[in-house]
XYZ file of C-alpha atoms in Angstrom:
771
model
C 25.837 87.787 130.018
C 25.410 86.571 126.427
C 25.948 82.883 125.817
C 27.842 81.410 122.895
C 25.485 81.226 119.911
C 25.067 78.420 117.427
C 24.252 78.740 113.786
C 23.063 76.341 111.128
C 26.027 74.705 109.355
C 28.319 75.053 112.366
C 29.797 71.520 112.366
C 32.882 69.853 113.751
C 34.734 66.743 112.491
C 37.800 64.650 113.331
C 39.650 62.079 111.225
C 40.416 58.974 113.342
C 42.552 56.295 111.608
C 43.318 52.696 112.776
C 47.051 52.265 113.591
C 49.077 50.095 111.185
C 52.161 47.957 111.724
C 55.095 50.230 112.452
C 57.982 50.701 110.028
C 61.183 52.667 110.334
C 60.662 56.430 110.280
C 63.624 56.738 107.912
C 62.209 54.181 105.478
C 58.757 55.736 105.694
C 60.197 59.163 105.010
C 62.097 57.944 101.962
C 59.004 56.212 100.589
C 56.881 59.340 100.993
C 59.525 61.668 99.638
C 60.246 59.404 96.654
C 56.505 59.282 95.914
C 56.288 63.067 96.032
C 59.249 63.523 93.712
C 58.350 60.820 91.186
C 54.558 61.151 91.122
C 53.400 64.592 92.294
C 56.219 66.998 91.451
C 55.603 67.042 87.669
C 51.874 67.693 88.211
C 52.312 70.494 90.745
C 55.141 72.193 88.934
C 53.123 72.069 85.737
C 50.650 74.438 87.431
C 53.415 76.918 88.147
C 55.254 77.356 84.860
C 56.396 75.650 81.680
C 55.668 71.923 81.915
C 58.724 70.736 79.948
C 61.310 72.780 81.835
C 59.847 71.890 85.203
C 59.662 68.162 84.393
C 63.349 68.294 83.497
C 64.009 70.135 86.765
C 62.084 67.521 88.734
C 63.994 64.667 87.030
C 67.232 66.435 87.804
C 66.217 66.771 91.429
C 65.426 63.057 91.644
C 68.806 62.170 90.166
C 70.798 64.529 92.380
C 69.290 63.878 95.794
C 72.061 63.451 98.293
C 71.989 62.106 101.775
C 74.305 64.810 103.158
C 73.147 68.439 103.463
C 75.202 71.381 102.263
C 76.461 73.816 104.960
C 73.303 75.911 104.703
C 71.274 76.819 107.796
C 67.506 77.526 107.627
C 66.055 78.326 111.080
C 62.544 79.303 112.194
C 62.633 82.658 114.029
C 60.003 82.715 116.791
C 60.438 86.414 117.527
C 59.330 87.359 113.990
C 56.653 84.697 113.650
C 53.003 84.453 114.672
C 50.133 82.012 114.443
C 49.529 82.844 110.786
C 53.037 83.830 109.728
C 56.330 81.895 109.887
C 59.650 83.607 109.249
C 62.830 81.644 108.451
C 66.381 82.991 108.444
C 68.729 81.441 105.828
C 72.531 81.578 106.244
C 75.294 80.280 103.931
C 78.086 79.091 106.231
C 80.111 77.639 103.396
C 83.175 79.186 101.801
C 81.533 79.018 98.365
C 78.248 80.312 96.961
C 75.074 78.239 96.777
C 72.005 78.665 94.603
C 68.427 77.863 95.723
C 66.261 76.579 92.883
C 63.039 75.552 94.617
C 61.184 75.803 97.934
C 58.632 73.224 99.065
C 55.736 74.875 100.951
C 52.709 73.420 102.767
C 49.631 75.681 102.886
C 46.953 75.975 105.596
C 44.920 73.174 103.986
C 47.866 70.753 104.202
C 48.606 70.729 100.457
C 52.233 70.901 99.264
C 53.378 73.311 96.535
C 56.704 74.260 94.950
C 57.843 77.818 94.228
C 60.895 79.328 92.609
C 62.569 81.617 95.209
C 63.841 84.200 92.717
C 60.267 84.932 91.662
C 59.146 85.663 95.250
C 61.328 88.735 95.859
C 59.525 91.616 94.187
C 56.069 90.152 94.856
C 54.591 87.250 96.778
C 54.448 83.749 95.297
C 51.109 82.014 95.760
C 51.177 78.428 96.995
C 47.584 77.364 97.542
C 46.299 79.433 100.455
C 49.884 80.395 101.408
C 51.883 83.453 100.372
C 55.693 83.225 100.127
C 58.016 86.225 100.357
C 61.819 86.088 99.876
C 63.942 88.964 101.180
C 67.736 89.082 100.502
C 69.504 90.516 103.557
C 73.255 90.511 102.843
C 75.531 88.894 100.246
C 72.423 87.541 98.554
C 71.194 88.258 95.021
C 68.486 87.098 92.628
C 69.714 85.050 89.705
C 66.728 84.688 87.398
C 64.338 82.372 89.202
C 67.052 81.353 91.665
C 68.255 82.858 94.933
C 72.060 83.044 95.100
C 73.814 83.224 98.495
C 77.508 84.128 98.526
C 79.702 83.043 101.468
C 78.174 84.412 104.707
C 75.123 85.397 102.672
C 71.788 85.824 104.475
C 68.131 85.944 103.422
C 64.684 85.812 104.990
C 61.808 83.588 103.911
C 58.287 84.550 105.085
C 55.384 82.137 104.675
C 51.898 83.432 105.489
C 49.171 80.829 106.132
C 51.617 77.965 105.682
C 55.117 76.645 106.431
C 58.376 75.899 104.662
C 58.965 72.143 104.227
C 62.319 72.112 102.411
C 64.683 73.913 100.068
C 66.596 72.383 97.159
C 69.913 73.720 95.888
C 71.164 73.587 92.307
C 73.755 71.087 93.545
C 70.912 68.716 94.416
C 71.214 69.177 98.177
C 67.943 68.931 100.103
C 67.708 71.285 103.141
C 65.057 71.041 105.862
C 64.375 74.010 108.199
C 65.540 73.765 111.780
C 62.827 74.308 114.381
C 64.597 75.227 117.628
C 62.967 74.680 121.038
C 60.354 77.402 121.601
C 61.052 80.224 124.057
C 59.407 80.321 127.466
C 55.647 79.874 127.485
C 55.032 83.517 128.313
C 57.035 84.688 125.312
C 55.337 82.155 123.064
C 51.899 83.364 124.075
C 52.912 86.957 123.588
C 54.223 86.305 120.094
C 51.156 84.292 119.176
C 48.689 86.865 120.443
C 50.571 89.812 118.945
C 50.617 88.171 115.559
C 46.998 87.151 115.678
C 45.528 90.610 116.319
C 44.462 92.939 113.530
C 43.527 96.443 114.625
C 40.948 98.537 112.785
C 40.745 101.952 114.383
C 37.675 104.127 114.051
C 37.046 107.489 115.634
C 35.083 110.616 114.828
C 38.066 112.901 114.307
C 37.249 115.238 111.442
C 33.540 114.315 111.589
C 31.561 117.166 113.115
C 27.933 116.383 112.298
C 25.587 113.643 111.164
C 25.753 114.760 107.530
C 29.501 114.177 107.449
C 29.057 110.820 109.145
C 26.426 109.863 106.562
C 28.888 110.632 103.755
C 31.233 107.925 105.034
C 30.639 104.964 102.643
C 31.678 102.519 105.361
C 29.027 103.664 107.856
C 25.322 102.892 107.654
C 22.912 104.892 109.849
C 19.529 103.216 109.963
C 16.746 101.762 112.076
C 17.329 98.005 111.745
C 20.214 95.517 111.580
C 19.558 94.804 107.896
C 19.888 98.464 106.834
C 22.249 98.503 103.851
C 22.490 102.261 103.260
C 22.029 105.406 105.312
C 18.515 106.805 105.416
C 19.024 110.525 106.021
C 15.290 111.102 106.512
C 15.652 109.690 110.032
C 17.746 112.740 110.875
C 14.547 114.808 110.727
C 11.516 112.609 111.515
C 10.082 109.274 112.701
C 12.674 108.592 115.392
C 11.634 110.342 118.631
C 8.284 111.381 120.069
C 7.835 113.983 122.812
C 5.260 115.036 125.378
C 5.723 118.755 126.089
C 4.098 121.619 127.912
C 3.201 124.475 125.555
C 1.574 127.392 127.338
C 0.869 125.030 130.253
C -1.001 122.489 128.140
C 0.368 119.040 127.293
C 0.824 118.072 123.660
C 2.376 115.057 121.959
C 4.603 116.012 119.070
C 8.179 116.448 117.905
C 10.875 118.993 117.142
C 11.099 120.194 113.559
C 13.603 122.650 112.068
C 12.202 126.126 111.592
C 11.913 127.121 107.942
C 13.775 130.343 108.542
C 16.692 128.815 110.474
C 17.305 125.309 109.106
C 21.054 124.708 108.962
C 21.481 128.376 108.151
C 25.032 129.667 107.696
C 26.126 132.913 109.346
C 29.423 134.753 109.325
C 29.349 135.051 113.112
C 27.220 134.355 116.189
C 27.918 135.954 119.563
C 26.329 135.071 122.935
C 26.984 136.960 126.160
C 25.636 136.716 129.726
C 22.911 134.271 128.749
C 21.208 131.768 131.060
C 19.057 129.186 129.220
C 15.800 128.759 131.125
C 14.219 125.332 131.711
C 16.644 123.185 129.782
C 20.067 121.629 129.431
C 22.933 122.290 127.049
C 26.136 120.680 125.780
C 29.272 122.388 124.459
C 32.221 120.558 122.890
C 35.183 121.021 120.597
C 35.815 119.820 117.085
C 39.404 118.585 117.468
C 42.474 119.704 119.408
C 44.521 121.832 119.837
C 42.113 124.181 121.604
C 43.931 127.475 121.301
C 41.719 130.156 119.708
C 40.454 130.055 117.073
C 39.263 126.408 117.302
C 36.216 124.447 116.157
C 33.346 123.890 118.561
C 29.661 122.979 118.656
C 26.714 123.350 121.032
C 23.256 121.849 121.506
C 20.837 123.850 123.676
C 17.357 122.843 124.806
C 15.310 125.522 126.585
C 12.058 127.467 126.808
C 13.523 130.967 126.916
C 16.543 132.762 128.352
C 17.446 135.467 130.817
C 20.523 137.460 131.815
C 22.798 135.536 134.158
C 24.331 138.665 135.677
C 21.516 141.095 136.489
C 23.729 144.162 136.110
C 23.806 143.881 132.328
C 21.629 142.373 129.609
C 22.007 139.059 127.876
C 22.877 139.454 124.223
C 22.748 137.326 121.101
C 24.216 138.961 118.005
C 24.223 137.427 114.530
C 26.001 138.640 111.367
C 25.486 137.510 107.797
C 27.621 139.653 105.512
C 26.397 143.224 105.905
C 23.146 142.029 107.475
C 22.939 141.590 111.225
C 20.663 141.704 114.214
C 21.215 141.837 117.961
C 19.010 140.468 120.750
C 19.164 142.146 124.151
C 17.351 140.624 127.138
C 17.114 142.845 130.196
C 17.015 141.587 133.790
C 13.379 142.666 134.097
C 10.486 142.085 131.711
C 11.599 144.679 129.182
C 13.216 142.333 126.677
C 14.162 143.667 123.290
C 15.582 142.685 119.934
C 16.937 145.596 117.948
C 17.826 145.731 114.268
C 18.756 148.835 112.313
C 19.262 147.469 108.797
C 16.559 147.994 106.226
C 16.735 144.455 104.800
C 15.361 141.673 106.966
C 17.826 138.916 107.919
C 15.422 136.582 109.722
C 11.850 137.902 109.852
C 10.774 135.531 112.612
C 13.503 136.781 114.933
C 14.214 140.325 113.824
C 11.734 143.146 113.945
C 10.074 144.819 111.043
C 10.135 148.616 110.796
C 8.937 150.343 114.001
C 7.855 147.118 115.683
C 8.094 145.124 118.894
C 7.236 141.421 118.900
C 7.120 139.297 122.046
C 7.303 135.543 121.509
C 9.116 132.474 122.770
C 12.436 134.045 121.915
C 12.095 137.460 123.528
C 10.648 140.852 122.617
C 11.513 142.342 119.238
C 11.891 146.089 118.767
C 12.626 148.493 115.922
C 13.691 152.068 116.580
C 11.467 154.956 115.681
C 13.164 158.278 115.326
C 11.845 160.814 117.765
C 13.261 163.393 120.115
C 16.891 162.794 121.050
C 19.382 163.631 123.763
C 23.177 163.653 123.489
C 25.538 162.169 126.065
C 29.330 162.275 126.178
C 31.461 159.575 127.836
C 35.033 160.678 128.604
C 38.004 158.542 129.675
C 35.890 155.886 131.271
C 36.880 152.337 132.134
C 34.881 149.813 130.120
C 34.612 146.098 129.391
C 34.914 145.106 125.750
C 34.458 141.733 124.026
C 35.351 141.875 120.344
C 36.299 140.036 117.165
C 37.304 142.129 114.179
C 36.558 139.272 111.750
C 33.516 137.984 113.587
C 30.527 139.702 115.168
C 32.136 143.095 115.952
C 32.277 144.414 119.520
C 30.195 144.484 122.712
C 31.010 147.248 125.215
C 29.770 147.581 128.792
C 30.367 150.849 130.638
C 29.544 150.673 134.392
C 27.518 153.311 136.176
C 29.537 156.481 136.441
C 30.097 159.952 135.063
C 28.687 161.219 131.767
C 28.130 164.670 130.275
C 25.199 166.424 128.582
C 26.734 169.506 127.095
C 28.711 171.065 129.940
C 26.575 169.417 132.632
C 28.019 166.462 134.518
C 25.809 163.621 135.746
C 26.059 160.186 137.324
C 24.184 157.384 135.515
C 24.329 154.238 133.524
C 25.329 151.571 133.014
C 25.712 152.014 129.273
C 25.620 149.183 126.736
C 27.056 149.571 123.229
C 26.985 147.015 120.441
C 29.023 147.653 117.290
C 28.517 145.350 114.320
C 31.548 144.637 112.183
C 30.578 147.368 109.723
C 30.854 149.946 112.517
C 34.599 149.406 113.025
C 36.250 152.293 111.187
C 39.916 151.785 112.049
C 42.196 149.385 113.942
C 45.786 150.159 114.896
C 48.230 148.174 117.029
C 50.501 150.467 119.037
C 53.077 148.493 121.021
C 51.118 146.541 123.633
C 47.803 148.292 122.934
C 45.119 147.951 120.307
C 43.381 151.190 119.325
C 39.908 150.907 117.753
C 37.703 153.588 116.264
C 33.976 152.829 115.755
C 30.816 154.687 114.830
C 27.088 154.090 114.204
C 26.756 151.493 116.966
C 23.682 150.632 119.045
C 23.620 152.351 122.441
C 21.411 151.250 125.309
C 21.063 152.445 128.872
C 20.930 156.136 129.227
C 20.583 158.349 132.263
C 17.945 156.151 133.888
C 20.084 153.021 133.594
C 18.755 149.695 132.396
C 15.555 149.528 134.423
C 13.917 151.710 131.783
C 16.481 151.611 129.004
C 16.635 154.051 126.164
C 17.902 153.165 122.723
C 20.143 155.190 120.526
C 23.337 155.454 118.500
C 26.929 155.577 119.694
C 29.109 157.898 117.613
C 32.835 158.571 117.518
C 33.967 155.753 119.824
C 37.683 155.571 120.621
C 38.794 152.685 122.795
C 42.224 151.518 123.957
C 42.589 147.764 124.606
C 45.467 146.012 126.376
C 44.247 142.388 126.401
C 43.869 141.006 122.860
C 45.003 138.253 120.497
C 45.448 137.824 116.752
C 46.803 139.976 113.955
C 45.713 141.694 110.739
C 45.308 138.432 108.798
C 43.700 136.334 111.542
C 41.736 139.242 112.946
C 41.950 140.733 116.429
C 39.793 139.258 119.168
C 39.625 139.051 122.936
C 38.182 140.456 126.131
C 39.472 143.373 128.188
C 37.726 144.343 131.438
C 39.810 147.495 131.836
C 39.724 149.190 128.457
C 39.639 152.984 128.182
C 36.796 154.552 126.176
C 35.663 157.924 124.864
C 32.314 158.058 123.070
C 29.397 160.271 122.040
C 25.873 158.832 122.401
C 22.662 160.039 120.776
C 19.454 158.566 122.224
C 16.077 158.129 120.553
C 13.207 158.755 122.921
C 10.314 156.952 121.211
C 9.693 153.288 120.379
C 6.515 152.168 118.692
C 5.396 148.780 120.083
C 2.742 146.417 118.832
C 1.999 142.704 118.231
C 0.921 140.603 121.183
C 2.689 137.634 122.757
C 2.637 134.302 120.976
C 3.704 130.906 122.370
C 5.804 132.387 125.120
C 6.182 129.109 126.985
C 7.206 126.883 124.097
C 10.234 124.530 124.052
C 12.940 124.977 121.437
C 16.202 123.189 120.644
C 19.169 124.917 119.002
C 22.280 123.420 117.372
C 25.207 125.573 116.354
C 28.805 125.043 115.323
C 31.679 127.065 113.967
C 35.130 128.445 114.739
C 35.437 129.739 118.287
C 37.525 132.734 119.260
C 36.443 132.706 122.902
C 34.304 130.556 125.170
C 33.506 130.925 128.861
C 30.702 129.504 130.985
C 29.448 129.287 134.540
C 28.819 125.773 135.835
C 26.492 126.003 138.812
C 27.043 122.342 139.776
C 30.656 123.195 140.640
C 30.105 126.953 141.176
C 32.945 127.757 138.799
C 33.622 129.900 135.754
C 35.343 127.942 132.993
C 37.185 129.038 129.860
C 38.199 127.406 126.594
C 38.281 123.609 126.548
C 37.634 123.568 130.312
C 34.141 124.858 129.525
C 33.355 121.796 127.413
C 30.796 119.465 128.934
C 27.201 118.967 130.003
C 25.053 121.556 131.807
C 21.858 120.037 133.207
C 18.566 121.645 134.337
C 19.598 125.238 133.725
C 17.270 127.920 135.027
C 14.956 125.612 136.969
C 13.528 128.224 139.281
C 10.997 126.328 141.384
C 13.166 124.385 143.801
C 16.739 124.153 142.577
C 17.670 127.645 141.354
C 20.315 126.076 139.124
C 21.960 128.882 137.178
C 24.239 127.603 134.425
C 25.263 130.315 131.991
C 27.026 130.992 128.733
C 29.145 133.973 129.727
C 30.839 134.519 126.358
C 30.675 132.375 123.242
C 31.486 133.359 119.676
C 31.390 131.293 116.496
C 32.828 132.386 113.175
C 31.640 130.715 109.957
C 28.739 129.368 111.979
C 25.878 127.020 111.147
C 22.675 127.211 113.170
C 19.557 125.021 113.192
C 16.545 126.133 115.221
C 14.033 123.404 116.169
C 10.456 124.294 117.111
C 8.099 121.941 118.922
C 5.269 120.962 116.570
C 2.171 119.265 117.941
C 1.414 115.957 116.217
C 4.847 115.723 114.558
C 7.812 113.477 115.298
C 11.488 114.279 115.676
C 14.506 112.901 113.884
C 17.762 112.291 115.710
C 19.237 115.698 114.798
C 17.595 117.669 117.671
C 18.981 115.183 120.218
C 22.384 114.301 118.742
C 25.684 116.161 118.797
C 29.121 115.087 117.563
C 31.708 116.939 119.612
C 34.661 116.522 121.968
C 33.236 117.216 125.425
C 36.206 115.985 127.476
C 38.883 117.974 125.621
C 41.088 115.025 124.623
C 40.840 115.780 120.897
C 38.567 112.824 120.034
C 34.943 113.528 119.187
C 32.101 111.635 120.828
C 28.685 110.882 119.408
C 26.196 112.205 121.985
C 22.515 111.436 122.427
C 20.711 113.613 124.996
C 16.964 113.854 125.583
C 16.906 114.975 129.228
C 16.418 118.653 129.876
C 14.335 120.490 132.424
C 14.581 118.681 135.757
C 14.994 115.362 137.555
C 12.149 113.359 139.060
C 11.246 110.369 141.198
C 8.887 107.426 140.994
C 6.018 109.577 142.239
C 6.787 112.577 140.009
C 7.381 113.078 136.301
C 10.991 113.488 135.178
C 11.521 116.613 133.050
C 7.830 117.494 133.202
C 5.726 119.877 135.306
C 8.580 122.031 136.577
C 7.670 125.675 137.175
C 9.691 128.622 135.938
C 9.048 132.278 136.633
C 7.920 134.187 133.588
C 9.208 137.503 134.871
C 12.309 135.901 136.452
C 11.980 138.253 139.415
C 8.335 137.608 140.265
C 7.724 134.298 142.016
C 3.949 134.693 141.906
C 3.711 134.238 138.152
C 4.976 130.859 136.979
C 4.522 128.440 134.114
C 4.646 124.665 133.820
C 7.342 123.520 131.401
C 9.156 120.379 130.346
C 9.274 117.554 127.813
C 9.453 113.769 127.985
C 10.976 111.774 125.125
C 10.953 108.206 123.836
C 12.556 106.690 120.744
C 10.081 105.345 118.200
C 12.808 103.388 116.398
C 16.230 102.260 117.516
C 19.233 104.034 116.004
C 21.717 101.684 114.301
C 25.266 102.708 113.404
C 26.630 99.789 111.343
C 30.238 99.425 110.154
C 30.547 97.874 106.682
C 33.151 97.710 103.888
C 36.629 97.297 105.377
C 35.034 96.723 108.787
C 33.507 93.442 107.568
C 34.792 90.446 109.565
C 35.248 87.044 107.906
C 34.171 84.319 110.318
C 36.523 81.692 108.872
C 39.527 83.895 109.639
C 38.461 85.841 112.738
C 37.326 84.156 115.929
C 36.474 87.229 117.985
C 36.169 90.988 117.706
C 37.008 93.254 120.639
C 35.601 96.811 120.655
C 37.243 99.468 122.833
C 35.162 102.463 123.893
C 35.009 105.299 126.396
C 31.558 106.415 127.400
C 29.615 108.645 129.768
C 26.080 108.077 131.012
C 23.702 110.338 132.944
C 19.962 110.210 133.643
C 17.270 112.316 135.312
C 15.829 109.502 137.469
C 16.790 110.606 140.963
C 15.812 107.258 142.491
C 17.409 105.248 139.658
C 15.982 101.755 139.214
C 12.849 102.557 141.234
C 11.804 105.092 138.600
C 11.374 102.532 135.783
C 9.221 99.428 135.463
C 11.782 97.276 133.638
C 15.415 98.181 134.423
C 16.658 95.373 132.140
C 15.824 97.283 128.970
C 18.972 98.150 127.043
C 19.894 101.736 126.230
C 23.123 100.942 124.361
C 24.063 97.772 122.526
C 26.880 96.389 120.393
C 25.599 93.814 117.946
C 27.173 91.384 115.500
C 25.124 91.377 112.309
C 25.127 88.310 110.051
C 25.368 88.550 106.231
C 21.598 88.205 105.888
C 20.976 91.149 108.241
C 19.964 89.249 111.371
C 21.483 89.766 114.804
C 23.919 86.931 115.576
C 25.199 88.125 118.980
C 24.773 91.167 121.227
C 26.441 92.802 124.176
C 23.763 94.977 125.777
C 24.113 97.785 128.313
C 20.900 97.697 130.331
C 19.713 100.526 132.567
C 20.291 98.467 135.725
C 23.976 98.337 134.747
C 24.368 101.930 133.567
C 22.695 103.555 136.577
C 25.579 102.389 138.786
C 28.068 104.712 137.096
C 26.124 107.978 137.319
C 24.815 110.512 139.817
C 21.870 112.656 138.786
C 22.813 115.697 140.891
C 25.434 116.910 141.197
C 26.096 115.178 137.868
C 29.025 112.804 137.671
C 31.952 113.820 135.501
C 33.752 110.482 135.129
C 34.180 108.536 131.922
C 34.209 104.747 131.752
C 36.560 102.745 129.525
C 35.293 99.344 128.474
C 35.886 96.469 126.058
C 33.113 94.579 124.322
C 33.762 91.025 123.053
C 31.718 89.402 120.283
C 32.348 85.813 119.098
C 32.071 84.894 115.424
C 30.935 81.582 113.949
C 33.507 79.654 111.923
C 31.819 80.512 108.627
C 33.379 82.001 105.460
C 31.061 85.035 105.519
C 31.459 88.681 106.465
C 29.836 89.817 109.704
C 29.384 93.435 110.773
C 29.481 95.350 114.052
C 26.610 97.723 114.850
C 26.242 100.263 117.664
C 22.631 100.765 118.781
C 20.958 103.491 120.914
C 17.498 103.075 122.384
C 15.293 105.065 124.813
C 12.497 102.639 125.749
C 11.068 104.763 128.572
C 8.261 107.138 127.573
C 5.298 108.243 129.665
C 1.863 107.325 130.883
C -1.042 109.508 131.882
C -1.997 106.931 134.534
C 1.183 107.062 136.605
C 4.270 109.248 137.047
C 7.138 106.787 136.556
C 8.815 104.792 133.780
C 9.650 108.138 132.145
C 13.429 108.357 132.550
C 15.410 110.374 129.978
C 19.186 110.215 129.672
C 22.476 111.306 128.129
C 24.828 108.880 126.391
C 28.194 109.923 124.950
C 30.424 107.328 123.259
C 34.003 107.766 122.129
C 35.352 105.019 119.861
C 38.933 103.873 120.325
C 39.235 100.837 118.078
C 38.188 97.362 117.017
C 40.563 94.413 117.387
C 40.106 91.262 115.331
C 41.512 88.048 116.840
C 42.459 85.464 114.221
C 41.623 81.821 114.547
């Protein structure tokens, strides 16, 4: 636990005076009051307004002082007051009107000032460090610089950082406020605490990435407590180092954005039936409500991918205006990417003319026209996933009847992908949606998908019952029982060349956009999840050696999408972008800032975490496997410092309380035994002094955090906590900083002290407690 700090200049004093011979309180009061009126009033009033008029006023007051008060009641109201604010209610109980000409106010330094009440109505009057507000309530009016109360008239006097000493009427009457006995102690404490708390809320609502966070002038993202402005270069380099297997050899390096897919914008991205292999992924929303279409984001770390359901391929389709490409991954080794446009969208991912490329992302193919065969599909039941303002449509036709000419055969399944440009007509007829499409990609053929053929689907007519949207929003949805009629023309020849390159190479992918549908399979709970229920963390997907963990993205579409593709580069470093996501993973509408560097697998003290796991290259051949995995360590700590209106003046604020919700998870299966020093902090809240040094911290060490998580099955709970930081009594602004640190890296001499983790933090607010 942190102890109370001391700082140079932090002194305490007390004024102790020798008692004198006692005199009557009444006489003493008259002496003091007479001294104030005759000696100090002219000087103080001279600071407020015209010297001559105020001297005459003061002389008039001296001459008209009376021993009896007028029937005016001024009472302190505890229910409206606080430690720094006193509220007085004024009532005229007389049968005639009375006019207030001056209020005597003592400020927080103990100095006495005089103000004219009529001048404190439209704006505050300043009396030293005090502010005076006058509010007429009923039967009360402003008469120049005076406050006039008619019979039964009422007004309110508010003094901030001070108190009301007296009020003087035009008749010369001198009125002192009445201070009634305080309410019960519990009520007093409540009123005092409520009045002493200032709340400064901060959350990430409306902030969906680091670039938007960096544009906030009140947030500094840096690497040290004295950072005064955001250094965006740390988003891309010099923050994290990695040790990764690439083609079964270990390299130190980092993740760098690929030139061809660095924050690239696309009109739509569609993923179906995809299981990331040897990695972890996170999916979250961008702000409730989560009825389609809604904002979402994902961060995926993996080596490659495979179909989750072996009866149909995995697919990734991307559209950019009229340009598009589609990636199909079959359940066996015959993986293919197919593109039919003449202009290249992304040369590193899409094939050139008549080409197949096998690399870390799959096999790339381009059709070559050759001999063809025609197939007719009539009144068949089909599954369709579609978005008429997004990626287009994906159609799966199960094994069944098809026709070649007049001959009837059994075969399939058949896979059809129609880009948006292929949709010829859409018509809503009562409860059905009728779509006509042509010039789509067709895969499958008579021999099914073990040896798929590639061709074109012509004259598709499909009737859909399950859909959402309209003409303006676009139609989208999924129907497992649609009715289809289609003509297919298959090409028989594909020219293939270009050998494999970096097949077993780690990549990290960030994407965000507007989601029309989202569904996943969570293998930890053996459940299929849809919409906001699919938000969350999916660890160690596709680890095939021991666990056989099979998380999957069943369906996921993003309109107006942004995608960044990070390659591992030997000898480089990473920024925080490949490991950071801002998203709402618990579905409550508030975004979290997420740092995740765990991926492939968990480990123990005698085995590397995330490193050395085997996956099967063919996915159905357990004799051919590859070592995969990465270990990470932060080179520099990440500081998120709150400045500007979040500055905290030590002379006014005694303590700041920070409310957060957070989630923690790690890949150290034996927890504290897997690290050498469990007292290293992974998360910290720090109070930064004006000169940029750390004045006080509240650290979350690994020994503390490990108690709230389970590595597998992963815990799903969130923890709500309050952090308290004490401020010195100094008239300077201090700042709160949130810090993330991964101190555990790797060693080639032993297989522990290599823990990686996930940390997600949701900010609720900061409370400032006044002195």
